[in-house]
Structure formats: C-alpha cells, structure tokens
mmCIF file of C-alpha atoms and ligand atoms in Angstrom:
data_model
loop_
_atom_site.group_PDB
_atom_site.id
_atom_site.type_symbol
_atom_site.label_atom_id
_atom_site.label_comp_id
_atom_site.label_asym_id
_atom_site.label_seq_id
_atom_site.Cartn_x
_atom_site.Cartn_y
_atom_site.Cartn_z
ATOM 1 C CA UNK A 144 -55.433 -77.618 -43.396
ATOM 2 C CA UNK A 145 -54.958 -76.039 -40.362
ATOM 3 C CA UNK A 146 -51.548 -75.135 -38.910
ATOM 4 C CA UNK A 147 -50.848 -74.177 -35.542
ATOM 5 C CA UNK A 148 -47.953 -71.680 -34.098
ATOM 6 C CA UNK A 149 -47.635 -71.458 -30.374
ATOM 7 C CA UNK A 150 -46.084 -67.655 -29.420
ATOM 8 C CA UNK A 151 -45.269 -67.093 -32.453
ATOM 9 C CA UNK A 152 -42.562 -64.402 -33.459
ATOM 10 C CA UNK A 153 -44.860 -61.900 -35.652
ATOM 11 C CA UNK A 154 -41.617 -59.914 -36.935
ATOM 12 C CA UNK A 155 -41.586 -61.431 -40.334
ATOM 13 C CA UNK A 156 -45.650 -61.247 -40.393
ATOM 14 C CA UNK A 157 -46.170 -57.625 -40.308
ATOM 15 C CA UNK A 158 -44.738 -55.143 -43.013
ATOM 16 C CA UNK A 159 -43.649 -52.702 -40.109
ATOM 17 C CA UNK A 160 -41.327 -55.473 -38.875
ATOM 18 C CA UNK A 161 -42.155 -54.863 -35.147
ATOM 19 C CA UNK A 162 -41.170 -57.765 -33.162
ATOM 20 C CA UNK A 163 -43.965 -58.517 -31.027
ATOM 21 C CA UNK A 164 -45.668 -62.188 -30.130
ATOM 22 C CA UNK A 165 -49.049 -63.655 -30.158
ATOM 23 C CA UNK A 166 -50.386 -66.535 -28.092
ATOM 24 C CA UNK A 167 -51.559 -68.557 -31.050
ATOM 25 C CA UNK A 168 -51.344 -68.010 -34.844
ATOM 26 C CA UNK A 169 -53.600 -70.776 -36.909
ATOM 27 C CA UNK A 170 -53.296 -71.025 -40.530
ATOM 28 C CA UNK A 171 -56.226 -71.705 -42.270
ATOM 29 C CA UNK A 172 -56.954 -72.895 -45.880
ATOM 30 C CA UNK A 173 -61.045 -72.910 -46.287
ATOM 31 C CA UNK A 174 -64.297 -71.938 -44.598
ATOM 32 C CA UNK A 175 -64.444 -75.549 -43.269
ATOM 33 C CA UNK A 176 -60.939 -75.107 -41.633
ATOM 34 C CA UNK A 177 -62.485 -71.970 -39.803
ATOM 35 C CA UNK A 178 -65.881 -73.842 -38.874
ATOM 36 C CA UNK A 179 -63.508 -76.761 -37.465
ATOM 37 C CA UNK A 180 -61.539 -74.184 -35.589
ATOM 38 C CA UNK A 181 -64.604 -72.423 -34.284
ATOM 39 C CA UNK A 182 -66.414 -75.498 -33.168
ATOM 40 C CA UNK A 183 -63.660 -76.684 -31.046
ATOM 41 C CA UNK A 184 -63.929 -73.273 -29.796
ATOM 42 C CA UNK A 185 -61.508 -70.370 -29.212
ATOM 43 C CA UNK A 186 -60.222 -69.448 -25.957
ATOM 44 C CA UNK A 187 -59.914 -65.221 -25.597
ATOM 45 C CA UNK A 188 -60.061 -62.797 -28.593
ATOM 46 C CA UNK A 189 -59.181 -63.673 -31.905
ATOM 47 C CA UNK A 190 -58.007 -61.520 -35.005
ATOM 48 C CA UNK A 191 -57.292 -61.986 -38.676
ATOM 49 C CA UNK A 192 -53.777 -61.554 -39.821
ATOM 50 C CA UNK A 193 -53.645 -61.440 -43.207
ATOM 51 C CA UNK A 194 -50.430 -60.366 -44.831
ATOM 52 C CA UNK A 195 -49.604 -57.780 -42.137
ATOM 53 C CA UNK A 196 -49.349 -54.717 -44.604
ATOM 54 C CA UNK A 197 -51.706 -52.490 -42.738
ATOM 55 C CA UNK A 198 -50.924 -53.223 -39.330
ATOM 56 C CA UNK A 199 -49.240 -51.689 -36.527
ATOM 57 C CA UNK A 200 -48.908 -53.931 -33.248
ATOM 58 C CA UNK A 201 -47.984 -52.144 -30.152
ATOM 59 C CA UNK A 202 -48.157 -55.155 -27.860
ATOM 60 C CA UNK A 203 -48.019 -58.887 -27.801
ATOM 61 C CA UNK A 204 -51.300 -60.228 -28.943
ATOM 62 C CA UNK A 205 -52.953 -62.085 -26.193
ATOM 63 C CA UNK A 206 -55.281 -64.265 -28.464
ATOM 64 C CA UNK A 207 -55.240 -66.264 -31.337
ATOM 65 C CA UNK A 208 -54.480 -64.856 -34.922
ATOM 66 C CA UNK A 209 -56.002 -66.383 -37.772
ATOM 67 C CA UNK A 210 -54.165 -66.156 -41.312
ATOM 68 C CA UNK A 211 -55.532 -67.097 -44.852
ATOM 69 C CA UNK A 212 -53.002 -69.160 -46.712
ATOM 70 C CA UNK A 213 -55.375 -70.428 -49.511
ATOM 71 C CA UNK A 214 -54.061 -69.906 -53.032
ATOM 72 C CA UNK A 215 -56.323 -70.426 -55.930
ATOM 73 C CA UNK A 216 -57.363 -68.319 -58.553
ATOM 74 C CA UNK A 217 -60.139 -69.216 -60.849
ATOM 75 C CA UNK A 218 -62.406 -68.222 -63.871
ATOM 76 C CA UNK A 219 -65.712 -68.789 -62.915
ATOM 77 C CA UNK A 220 -68.268 -67.826 -65.876
ATOM 78 C CA UNK A 221 -67.715 -65.640 -69.025
ATOM 79 C CA UNK A 222 -70.392 -63.829 -70.361
ATOM 80 C CA UNK A 223 -69.392 -61.633 -73.348
ATOM 81 C CA UNK A 224 -66.527 -59.517 -72.218
ATOM 82 C CA UNK A 225 -67.075 -59.932 -68.679
ATOM 83 C CA UNK A 226 -65.257 -62.501 -66.815
ATOM 84 C CA UNK A 227 -65.764 -63.645 -63.145
ATOM 85 C CA UNK A 228 -62.802 -64.541 -61.241
ATOM 86 C CA UNK A 229 -62.526 -66.211 -57.622
ATOM 87 C CA UNK A 230 -59.492 -65.508 -55.846
ATOM 88 C CA UNK A 231 -58.650 -67.217 -52.307
ATOM 89 C CA UNK A 232 -57.744 -64.640 -49.352
ATOM 90 C CA UNK A 233 -54.458 -66.042 -48.947
ATOM 91 C CA UNK A 234 -53.366 -65.234 -52.581
ATOM 92 C CA UNK A 235 -51.187 -62.089 -52.972
ATOM 93 C CA UNK A 236 -52.779 -59.592 -54.330
ATOM 94 C CA UNK A 237 -50.249 -58.564 -56.731
ATOM 95 C CA UNK A 238 -49.818 -62.205 -57.459
ATOM 96 C CA UNK A 239 -53.591 -61.965 -58.592
ATOM 97 C CA UNK A 240 -53.361 -58.400 -60.630
ATOM 98 C CA UNK A 241 -50.139 -60.294 -62.450
ATOM 99 C CA UNK A 242 -52.411 -63.319 -63.140
ATOM 100 C CA UNK A 243 -55.251 -61.243 -64.610
ATOM 101 C CA UNK A 244 -52.594 -59.225 -66.822
ATOM 102 C CA UNK A 245 -51.203 -62.614 -68.036
ATOM 103 C CA UNK A 246 -54.879 -63.721 -68.949
ATOM 104 C CA UNK A 247 -55.688 -60.115 -70.896
ATOM 105 C CA UNK A 248 -58.319 -59.539 -68.313
ATOM 106 C CA UNK A 249 -59.063 -55.705 -67.575
ATOM 107 C CA UNK A 250 -59.996 -54.114 -64.196
ATOM 108 C CA UNK A 251 -57.272 -54.399 -61.785
ATOM 109 C CA UNK A 252 -54.127 -53.209 -63.749
ATOM 110 C CA UNK A 253 -53.903 -49.925 -61.818
ATOM 111 C CA UNK A 254 -53.935 -51.744 -58.307
ATOM 112 C CA UNK A 255 -50.223 -53.643 -59.277
ATOM 113 C CA UNK A 256 -47.748 -53.467 -56.339
ATOM 114 C CA UNK A 257 -50.174 -52.994 -53.648
ATOM 115 C CA UNK A 258 -48.779 -55.031 -50.410
ATOM 116 C CA UNK A 259 -51.202 -57.286 -49.338
ATOM 117 C CA UNK A 260 -53.344 -60.329 -49.730
ATOM 118 C CA UNK A 261 -56.868 -60.387 -51.918
ATOM 119 C CA UNK A 262 -58.801 -61.404 -48.453
ATOM 120 C CA UNK A 263 -57.705 -57.808 -47.323
ATOM 121 C CA UNK A 264 -58.777 -55.895 -50.549
ATOM 122 C CA UNK A 265 -61.893 -55.305 -49.712
ATOM 123 C CA UNK A 266 -61.691 -54.353 -46.074
ATOM 124 C CA UNK A 267 -60.257 -51.255 -46.571
ATOM 125 C CA UNK A 268 -61.166 -50.948 -49.988
ATOM 126 C CA UNK A 269 -57.428 -50.784 -51.593
ATOM 127 C CA UNK A 270 -57.026 -47.831 -54.099
ATOM 128 C CA UNK A 271 -54.405 -46.434 -56.079
ATOM 129 C CA UNK A 272 -54.336 -44.377 -59.113
ATOM 130 C CA UNK A 273 -57.778 -43.677 -59.953
ATOM 131 C CA UNK A 274 -58.934 -47.385 -58.973
ATOM 132 C CA UNK A 275 -60.129 -48.736 -55.954
ATOM 133 C CA UNK A 276 -61.012 -52.611 -55.468
ATOM 134 C CA UNK A 277 -64.520 -51.840 -55.479
ATOM 135 C CA UNK A 278 -64.233 -51.120 -58.966
ATOM 136 C CA UNK A 279 -64.439 -54.736 -59.967
ATOM 137 C CA UNK A 280 -65.398 -56.583 -56.449
ATOM 138 C CA UNK A 281 -68.461 -58.904 -57.425
ATOM 139 C CA UNK A 282 -68.979 -60.203 -53.969
ATOM 140 C CA UNK A 283 -67.187 -60.994 -50.755
ATOM 141 C CA UNK A 284 -67.384 -64.729 -49.488
ATOM 142 C CA UNK A 285 -67.099 -64.998 -45.396
ATOM 143 C CA UNK A 286 -67.377 -66.748 -42.727
ATOM 144 C CA UNK A 287 -69.370 -65.471 -39.620
ATOM 145 C CA UNK A 288 -67.907 -67.333 -36.567
ATOM 146 C CA UNK A 289 -71.094 -66.300 -34.455
ATOM 147 C CA UNK A 290 -73.444 -68.280 -36.679
ATOM 148 C CA UNK A 291 -70.831 -70.737 -38.048
ATOM 149 C CA UNK A 292 -72.160 -70.220 -41.749
ATOM 150 C CA UNK A 293 -70.276 -69.250 -44.891
ATOM 151 C CA UNK A 294 -72.359 -66.226 -46.529
ATOM 152 C CA UNK A 295 -71.692 -64.372 -49.795
ATOM 153 C CA UNK A 296 -72.211 -60.650 -49.260
ATOM 154 C CA UNK A 297 -72.676 -58.925 -52.728
ATOM 155 C CA UNK A 298 -70.984 -55.559 -53.375
ATOM 156 C CA UNK A 299 -73.637 -53.366 -53.085
ATOM 157 C CA UNK A 300 -74.100 -54.820 -49.219
ATOM 158 C CA UNK A 301 -70.431 -54.052 -48.480
ATOM 159 C CA UNK A 302 -70.909 -50.344 -48.392
ATOM 160 C CA UNK A 303 -67.678 -49.366 -49.878
ATOM 161 C CA UNK A 304 -66.170 -46.101 -49.470
ATOM 162 C CA UNK A 305 -62.791 -44.377 -49.458
ATOM 163 C CA UNK A 306 -60.641 -46.761 -47.622
ATOM 164 C CA UNK A 307 -63.858 -48.056 -45.742
ATOM 165 C CA UNK A 308 -66.169 -50.948 -45.834
ATOM 166 C CA UNK A 309 -68.669 -52.837 -43.946
ATOM 167 C CA UNK A 310 -65.636 -55.300 -42.724
ATOM 168 C CA UNK A 311 -64.188 -52.241 -40.798
ATOM 169 C CA UNK A 312 -67.733 -51.320 -39.178
ATOM 170 C CA UNK A 313 -70.672 -53.355 -38.541
ATOM 171 C CA UNK A 314 -68.816 -57.052 -39.447
ATOM 172 C CA UNK A 315 -65.727 -55.973 -37.676
ATOM 173 C CA UNK A 316 -64.580 -58.953 -35.580
ATOM 174 C CA UNK A 317 -67.712 -61.047 -36.949
ATOM 175 C CA UNK A 318 -66.567 -61.987 -40.254
ATOM 176 C CA UNK A 319 -63.442 -63.578 -41.948
ATOM 177 C CA UNK A 320 -62.870 -63.199 -45.500
ATOM 178 C CA UNK A 321 -62.532 -66.538 -47.179
ATOM 179 C CA UNK A 322 -62.470 -65.358 -51.214
ATOM 180 C CA UNK A 323 -63.009 -62.543 -53.154
ATOM 181 C CA UNK A 324 -64.926 -62.527 -56.601
ATOM 182 C CA UNK A 325 -64.016 -60.096 -59.233
ATOM 183 C CA UNK A 326 -65.334 -59.475 -62.299
ATOM 184 C CA UNK A 327 -62.776 -58.170 -65.190
ATOM 185 C CA UNK A 328 -63.217 -57.331 -68.803
ATOM 186 C CA UNK A 329 -61.900 -58.960 -71.890
ATOM 187 C CA UNK A 330 -62.567 -55.518 -73.568
ATOM 188 C CA UNK A 331 -59.887 -52.769 -72.983
ATOM 189 C CA UNK A 332 -60.863 -50.134 -70.129
ATOM 190 C CA UNK A 333 -57.580 -47.958 -69.558
ATOM 191 C CA UNK A 334 -57.562 -45.328 -66.592
ATOM 192 C CA UNK A 335 -54.698 -43.246 -67.361
ATOM 193 C CA UNK A 336 -55.889 -40.000 -65.611
ATOM 194 C CA UNK A 337 -54.134 -39.814 -62.772
ATOM 195 C CA UNK A 338 -50.808 -37.914 -61.944
ATOM 196 C CA UNK A 339 -47.961 -39.359 -64.390
ATOM 197 C CA UNK A 340 -49.771 -42.724 -65.615
ATOM 198 C CA UNK A 341 -50.633 -41.478 -69.053
ATOM 199 C CA UNK A 342 -47.034 -40.077 -69.817
ATOM 200 C CA UNK A 343 -45.151 -43.238 -68.471
ATOM 201 C CA UNK A 344 -47.284 -45.873 -70.570
ATOM 202 C CA UNK A 345 -46.779 -44.208 -73.501
ATOM 203 C CA UNK A 346 -43.046 -44.166 -73.198
ATOM 204 C CA UNK A 347 -43.341 -47.776 -72.904
ATOM 205 C CA UNK A 348 -45.123 -47.819 -76.463
ATOM 206 C CA UNK A 349 -48.753 -47.114 -75.713
ATOM 207 C CA UNK A 350 -51.864 -48.633 -74.268
ATOM 208 C CA UNK A 351 -51.645 -52.119 -73.214
ATOM 209 C CA UNK A 352 -52.503 -54.334 -70.335
ATOM 210 C CA UNK A 353 -48.495 -54.707 -69.617
ATOM 211 C CA UNK A 354 -47.361 -51.916 -70.175
ATOM 212 C CA UNK A 355 -49.777 -50.154 -67.706
ATOM 213 C CA UNK A 356 -48.996 -52.541 -65.034
ATOM 214 C CA UNK A 357 -45.500 -51.644 -65.610
ATOM 215 C CA UNK A 358 -45.846 -48.014 -65.564
ATOM 216 C CA UNK A 359 -47.620 -48.348 -62.415
ATOM 217 C CA UNK A 360 -45.129 -50.616 -60.840
ATOM 218 C CA UNK A 361 -42.469 -48.184 -61.821
ATOM 219 C CA UNK A 362 -44.400 -45.033 -60.246
ATOM 220 C CA UNK A 363 -44.765 -46.942 -56.948
ATOM 221 C CA UNK A 364 -41.075 -47.977 -57.038
ATOM 222 C CA UNK A 365 -39.735 -44.387 -57.282
ATOM 223 C CA UNK A 366 -42.109 -43.077 -54.724
ATOM 224 C CA UNK A 367 -42.994 -45.966 -52.027
ATOM 225 C CA UNK A 368 -40.025 -47.736 -49.982
ATOM 226 C CA UNK A 369 -39.762 -51.673 -50.521
ATOM 227 C CA UNK A 370 -41.274 -53.190 -47.299
ATOM 228 C CA UNK A 371 -39.013 -56.264 -48.178
ATOM 229 C CA UNK A 372 -36.017 -53.626 -47.105
ATOM 230 C CA UNK A 373 -37.713 -51.035 -44.713
ATOM 231 C CA UNK A 374 -40.508 -51.780 -42.689
ATOM 232 C CA UNK A 375 -43.245 -49.995 -43.448
ATOM 233 C CA UNK A 376 -47.318 -50.046 -44.175
ATOM 234 C CA UNK A 377 -47.713 -47.794 -47.042
ATOM 235 C CA UNK A 378 -49.923 -45.007 -46.159
ATOM 236 C CA UNK A 379 -50.025 -44.784 -42.751
ATOM 237 C CA UNK A 380 -52.483 -41.804 -42.777
ATOM 238 C CA UNK A 381 -55.903 -41.375 -44.667
ATOM 239 C CA UNK A 382 -56.333 -38.297 -46.642
ATOM 240 C CA UNK A 383 -58.333 -35.986 -44.521
ATOM 241 C CA UNK A 384 -62.096 -35.132 -45.825
ATOM 242 C CA UNK A 385 -62.944 -31.837 -44.779
ATOM 243 C CA UNK A 386 -66.024 -29.595 -45.306
ATOM 244 C CA UNK A 387 -65.705 -27.042 -48.187
ATOM 245 C CA UNK A 388 -65.783 -24.038 -46.020
ATOM 246 C CA UNK A 389 -62.369 -25.444 -44.247
ATOM 247 C CA UNK A 390 -61.066 -26.506 -47.553
ATOM 248 C CA UNK A 391 -61.705 -22.942 -48.956
ATOM 249 C CA UNK A 392 -59.829 -21.200 -46.043
ATOM 250 C CA UNK A 393 -57.054 -23.101 -46.598
ATOM 251 C CA UNK A 394 -56.760 -22.546 -50.346
ATOM 252 C CA UNK A 395 -56.649 -18.880 -49.664
ATOM 253 C CA UNK A 396 -53.431 -19.606 -47.664
ATOM 254 C CA UNK A 397 -52.088 -22.314 -49.969
ATOM 255 C CA UNK A 398 -53.363 -21.800 -53.733
ATOM 256 C CA UNK A 399 -51.429 -24.390 -54.767
ATOM 257 C CA UNK A 400 -52.883 -27.664 -52.126
ATOM 258 C CA UNK A 401 -53.596 -30.281 -54.134
ATOM 259 C CA UNK A 402 -57.782 -30.908 -53.190
ATOM 260 C CA UNK A 403 -60.053 -33.480 -54.828
ATOM 261 C CA UNK A 404 -63.665 -34.229 -54.618
ATOM 262 C CA UNK A 405 -65.137 -36.210 -52.434
ATOM 263 C CA UNK A 406 -68.109 -38.820 -51.989
ATOM 264 C CA UNK A 407 -70.354 -35.919 -50.313
ATOM 265 C CA UNK A 408 -70.407 -32.860 -52.455
ATOM 266 C CA UNK A 409 -70.106 -30.560 -49.547
ATOM 267 C CA UNK A 410 -67.020 -32.026 -48.530
ATOM 268 C CA UNK A 411 -63.432 -31.957 -50.268
ATOM 269 C CA UNK A 412 -60.395 -34.663 -49.721
ATOM 270 C CA UNK A 413 -56.917 -32.949 -49.177
ATOM 271 C CA UNK A 414 -53.704 -35.179 -49.453
ATOM 272 C CA UNK A 415 -52.251 -35.635 -46.150
ATOM 273 C CA UNK A 416 -48.733 -36.465 -47.954
ATOM 274 C CA UNK A 417 -48.825 -32.931 -49.134
ATOM 275 C CA UNK A 418 -50.007 -31.363 -45.631
ATOM 276 C CA UNK A 419 -46.850 -33.488 -43.942
ATOM 277 C CA UNK A 420 -44.345 -32.155 -46.619
ATOM 278 C CA UNK A 421 -45.560 -28.787 -46.152
ATOM 279 C CA UNK A 422 -45.504 -28.950 -42.538
ATOM 280 C CA UNK A 423 -41.513 -29.836 -43.123
ATOM 281 C CA UNK A 424 -41.780 -33.059 -41.814
ATOM 282 C CA UNK A 425 -41.127 -35.019 -45.244
ATOM 283 C CA UNK A 426 -37.626 -37.316 -44.351
ATOM 284 C CA UNK A 427 -37.828 -36.232 -40.659
ATOM 285 C CA UNK A 428 -36.533 -38.654 -38.230
ATOM 286 C CA UNK A 429 -36.918 -39.491 -34.487
ATOM 287 C CA UNK A 430 -35.513 -42.234 -33.115
ATOM 288 C CA UNK A 431 -36.032 -45.515 -34.951
ATOM 289 C CA UNK A 432 -38.831 -44.057 -37.052
ATOM 290 C CA UNK A 433 -39.013 -41.510 -40.166
ATOM 291 C CA UNK A 434 -41.083 -39.828 -42.583
ATOM 292 C CA UNK A 435 -40.272 -41.540 -46.127
ATOM 293 C CA UNK A 436 -38.591 -38.839 -47.829
ATOM 294 C CA UNK A 437 -40.074 -39.415 -51.329
ATOM 295 C CA UNK A 438 -43.769 -39.920 -50.018
ATOM 296 C CA UNK A 439 -44.712 -38.143 -46.807
ATOM 297 C CA UNK A 440 -47.860 -40.224 -46.305
ATOM 298 C CA UNK A 441 -45.604 -43.386 -45.330
ATOM 299 C CA UNK A 442 -44.278 -43.563 -42.066
ATOM 300 C CA UNK A 443 -40.957 -46.264 -42.099
ATOM 301 C CA UNK A 444 -38.978 -47.928 -39.240
ATOM 302 C CA UNK A 445 -35.514 -47.285 -39.595
ATOM 303 C CA UNK A 446 -34.426 -50.365 -37.685
ATOM 304 C CA UNK A 447 -35.447 -51.950 -34.474
ATOM 305 C CA UNK A 448 -38.547 -49.703 -33.714
ATOM 306 C CA UNK A 449 -40.920 -50.684 -31.478
ATOM 307 C CA UNK A 450 -44.964 -50.179 -32.371
ATOM 308 C CA UNK A 451 -45.167 -47.870 -29.703
ATOM 309 C CA UNK A 452 -42.148 -45.851 -30.969
ATOM 310 C CA UNK A 453 -44.020 -45.673 -34.363
ATOM 311 C CA UNK A 454 -47.021 -44.650 -32.635
ATOM 312 C CA UNK A 455 -45.442 -41.702 -30.656
ATOM 313 C CA UNK A 456 -44.059 -40.826 -33.757
ATOM 314 C CA UNK A 457 -47.508 -40.691 -35.695
ATOM 315 C CA UNK A 458 -48.744 -38.730 -32.683
ATOM 316 C CA UNK A 459 -46.054 -36.154 -33.554
ATOM 317 C CA UNK A 460 -47.025 -36.158 -37.240
ATOM 318 C CA UNK A 461 -50.648 -35.349 -36.723
ATOM 319 C CA UNK A 462 -49.647 -32.861 -34.059
ATOM 320 C CA UNK A 463 -47.689 -30.586 -36.027
ATOM 321 C CA UNK A 464 -50.040 -31.130 -38.879
ATOM 322 C CA UNK A 465 -52.935 -29.849 -36.958
ATOM 323 C CA UNK A 466 -50.689 -26.797 -35.605
ATOM 324 C CA UNK A 467 -49.743 -26.042 -39.090
ATOM 325 C CA UNK A 468 -52.837 -26.333 -40.847
ATOM 326 C CA UNK A 469 -55.886 -27.290 -38.360
ATOM 327 C CA UNK A 470 -56.651 -30.425 -40.226
ATOM 328 C CA UNK A 471 -57.017 -33.941 -38.004
ATOM 329 C CA UNK A 472 -55.264 -36.652 -39.948
ATOM 330 C CA UNK A 473 -56.120 -39.816 -38.874
ATOM 331 C CA UNK A 474 -54.418 -43.342 -39.299
ATOM 332 C CA UNK A 475 -55.258 -45.638 -42.083
ATOM 333 C CA UNK A 476 -53.077 -48.817 -40.107
ATOM 334 C CA UNK A 477 -54.633 -50.768 -37.834
ATOM 335 C CA UNK A 478 -53.234 -50.306 -34.348
ATOM 336 C CA UNK A 479 -53.620 -53.241 -32.212
HETATM 337 N N1 EPU B 676 -47.525 -35.071 -52.346
HETATM 338 C C1 EPU B 676 -46.704 -34.044 -51.685
HETATM 339 N N2 EPU B 676 -45.450 -34.448 -50.880
HETATM 340 C C2 EPU B 676 -45.494 -35.952 -50.564
HETATM 341 C C3 EPU B 676 -46.726 -36.773 -50.828
HETATM 342 C C4 EPU B 676 -47.710 -36.309 -51.707
HETATM 343 O O1 EPU B 676 -46.707 -32.840 -51.969
HETATM 344 O O2 EPU B 676 -44.613 -36.273 -49.636
HETATM 345 C C5 EPU B 676 -48.655 -34.288 -53.027
HETATM 346 C C6 EPU B 676 -48.605 -34.885 -54.619
HETATM 347 O O3 EPU B 676 -47.428 -34.084 -54.944
HETATM 348 C C7 EPU B 676 -49.855 -35.031 -54.971
HETATM 349 C C8 EPU B 676 -50.709 -35.273 -53.722
HETATM 350 O O4 EPU B 676 -49.745 -35.067 -52.671
HETATM 351 O O5 EPU B 676 -50.183 -33.843 -55.599
HETATM 352 C C9 EPU B 676 -50.869 -36.597 -53.837
HETATM 353 O O6 EPU B 676 -50.151 -37.560 -53.528
HETATM 354 P P1 EPU B 676 -49.790 -39.126 -54.610
HETATM 355 O O7 EPU B 676 -50.614 -39.097 -55.576
HETATM 356 O O8 EPU B 676 -48.583 -39.647 -54.340
HETATM 357 O O9 EPU B 676 -51.241 -39.875 -53.529
HETATM 358 P P2 EPU B 676 -51.726 -39.891 -52.110
HETATM 359 O O10 EPU B 676 -52.829 -39.277 -52.131
HETATM 360 O O11 EPU B 676 -50.324 -39.160 -51.001
HETATM 361 C C10 EPU B 676 -52.908 -42.140 -52.422
HETATM 362 C C11 EPU B 676 -53.051 -43.429 -51.346
HETATM 363 C C12 EPU B 676 -51.895 -43.976 -52.162
HETATM 364 C C13 EPU B 676 -52.015 -44.544 -53.515
HETATM 365 C C14 EPU B 676 -51.710 -43.105 -54.022
HETATM 366 C C15 EPU B 676 -51.820 -43.390 -55.536
HETATM 367 C C16 EPU B 676 -54.151 -42.965 -49.815
HETATM 368 C C17 EPU B 676 -53.717 -42.871 -48.058
HETATM 369 N N3 EPU B 676 -52.851 -43.317 -50.119
HETATM 370 O O12 EPU B 676 -51.771 -41.390 -51.734
HETATM 371 O O13 EPU B 676 -51.821 -45.428 -51.307
HETATM 372 O O14 EPU B 676 -50.551 -45.322 -54.274
HETATM 373 O O15 EPU B 676 -52.906 -42.185 -53.628
HETATM 374 O O16 EPU B 676 -52.916 -43.428 -56.296
HETATM 375 O O17 EPU B 676 -55.563 -42.661 -50.207
HETATM 376 C C18 EPU B 676 -51.460 -47.087 -49.358
HETATM 377 O O18 EPU B 676 -52.796 -46.818 -49.375
HETATM 378 O O19 EPU B 676 -51.007 -47.643 -48.681
HETATM 379 C C19 EPU B 676 -51.119 -46.332 -50.487
HETATM 380 C C20 EPU B 676 -49.901 -45.985 -51.120
#
C-alpha cells in the first residue's frame, strides 16, 4: 500500500528533530509499490528517507521522499546451524535484533539498540562492539528505478567497508532497498572482546544471547543519548583512517591515543571521539547545538536547532580537531 503526504513536516521523521518540510513523501511497502510509483512517474528528485537516523536536513526537500514501512521478518531456510532470515526494509533494526534473540539466533546481538531500520543497515554497514552488519548480511533486495527491476545483490557485490558500501557509491540514487537477508546461527558465536562487553556479560551471569543483548543495551544507554529525548544522529563523524606514518607521529605526542588496525595494513584507524574529547570539546555547546557530554562523537540538538546550525557547529568541531591534531574528520551523517 502507498500512502502519500503532501508538504509533510519532517520533525518526527529525522532523529536530529530539525523542522524541515518536503514537497511530498510516499510511504511504500513492497517493490511492486515502488514500481507503481515510478511507472506513474516522479517529477523532480527523490530520496529514500528511512528511519531518519543518519540524516541532517539543512533545508526543505524539494522533491519526493520515499519511506519503507513494511514490517515482515521470516525464516526462509535452515541448514544445519545456519538459518536464513529475511527482514523487510521498514522493520526497526532493534526489533529485528530482539526477534533474533527471542528465536535463539546468533549474529546480530552486538548490534542491539542501533537506531534505524533494517533497510538502512547495509547502506552504511552499521557497526558496534566488534561487529558489523556485513558479518551477517547474505544478500540485499532492491528496486532499481532506472530499469524498474527488482535485483538481489549478494554480499560479495555489496562492497562493504567501514561505514561504507556500494549503496553509498555506485548505487547511490539508483537503488531502493526493499529487504535484507541475514545468515544467523543456532550455534553460539559470542563476540565479547570489545571494551567492557565481557565484564558486563559476566556481571549478568555469563554468556547467553539475552545477557549479551542486555549488556550492550546497558553500555549504549550509559554513553549515547536517547534520540526520543535528545535530537542526535548517533556518531556524527566517522573514525578517521590515517597513514601509518601519521599515526606514529601522533602516538609519539600522545602515547595513550586509541588506534586500531584499518582494512589497508598501511593505514591506522583513530577514534574521532577521543580526538574531539582531547581537543577540549566534550560537553561544549554553542547556541542550540552541543557535543554530547558522555561520547564526544555525538552532536546533540539542545532544542530548536536548525540543520544549518548543526552543520556550522560540526565545522567548528572539525576545525578544532584539525588545529589540535592535524587530522581531518568527516561526517558520517548524510547532509541534505
Ligand atoms: N573516547 C574518548 N572520549 C569520547 C569518546 C570516545 O576518549 O568522548 C575514546 C574511548 O575511550 C575509546 C575510543 O575513543 O578508547 C573509542 O570509543 P568508543 O568505544 O565509544 O567507540 P567509537 O569509536 O567512538 C564506534 C562507533 C559507534 C559504536 C561504538 C562502539 C563509529 C563512527 N562509531 O564509536 O557507532 O557504537 O564504536 O562499537 O564507528 C554510530 O555509528 O552511530 C555509533 C554510535
């Protein structure tokens, strides 16, 4: 079913809670709905607005926003320990994690409480606590407006990287994800080696899917603001990847600087949160925007901020980090 909204107010459709409007918004359920929409023709630009958790509107959108609302989760097949599960694009990601935990299926529990919808998970390859969406995604179903075909892209063709995929590159503006297929496991495969996770799981009585999910939820709730209460889009910046040489220069000056291996062995990933924190900006506010007091990677709307104010504030943070460390940090959030 397709639902049309003319000049919708987007405040409750973006987690930053900025008050912009769009010319039109269409909620859709299936790939057939999308075919109907594109066969009728869309005048002007279009953009997929999923949960609105990774987007910053800096102006009204003069075009059509497309929002998936389909809610199905189903087991497609089981082979030995392996269970293939399909989730529609409109399913809340965390509802999918809860469903997997209830069904005793391993693979996504470390990604508990990440805001957003299932269809958005492959786009930026969501990740937390040592896991990424790419670890379980088997394939992605999408509708291609140019050809009006439905295609299934296997994981190997999704070009997943750190907060990156083909959907942010070659298929940007050319694909609309309608469902994702995950490969989950009946066999326990706990991953507890990130930060406090192992200790928090132990405190809850040891390894189980429920204990891991609860531990991750607790860690996230203590560090990250609840988007229902404070407008934010999770990590505003990506963790920067620098050359090994650059990392060595910084480590000589700051031996306690967190650093991680990058996909390319000649490069090193740094923690943008640490850089912002050490640049003295944790808890810093200017006007209606601030750096979150418990995780400096998150920018927050203190109430009534416009998208442009958030963007100007983000530039101030980028500049201060550049001045202090000589490192460029880039937004993870899509600015529209
Ligand atoms: N740190 C500070 N000060 C801060 C924040 C972090 O010193 O204000 C230090 C921490 O002590 C730690 C390091 O920086 O040594 C990394 O911090 P953390 O473990 O909190 O993770 P992150 O790299 O800042 C990434 C993801 C988060 C995800 C966490 C946990 C990105 C852009 N962000 O943050 O994802 O929850 O790891 O796995 O990769 C998101 O994408 O929206 C998000 C919240």
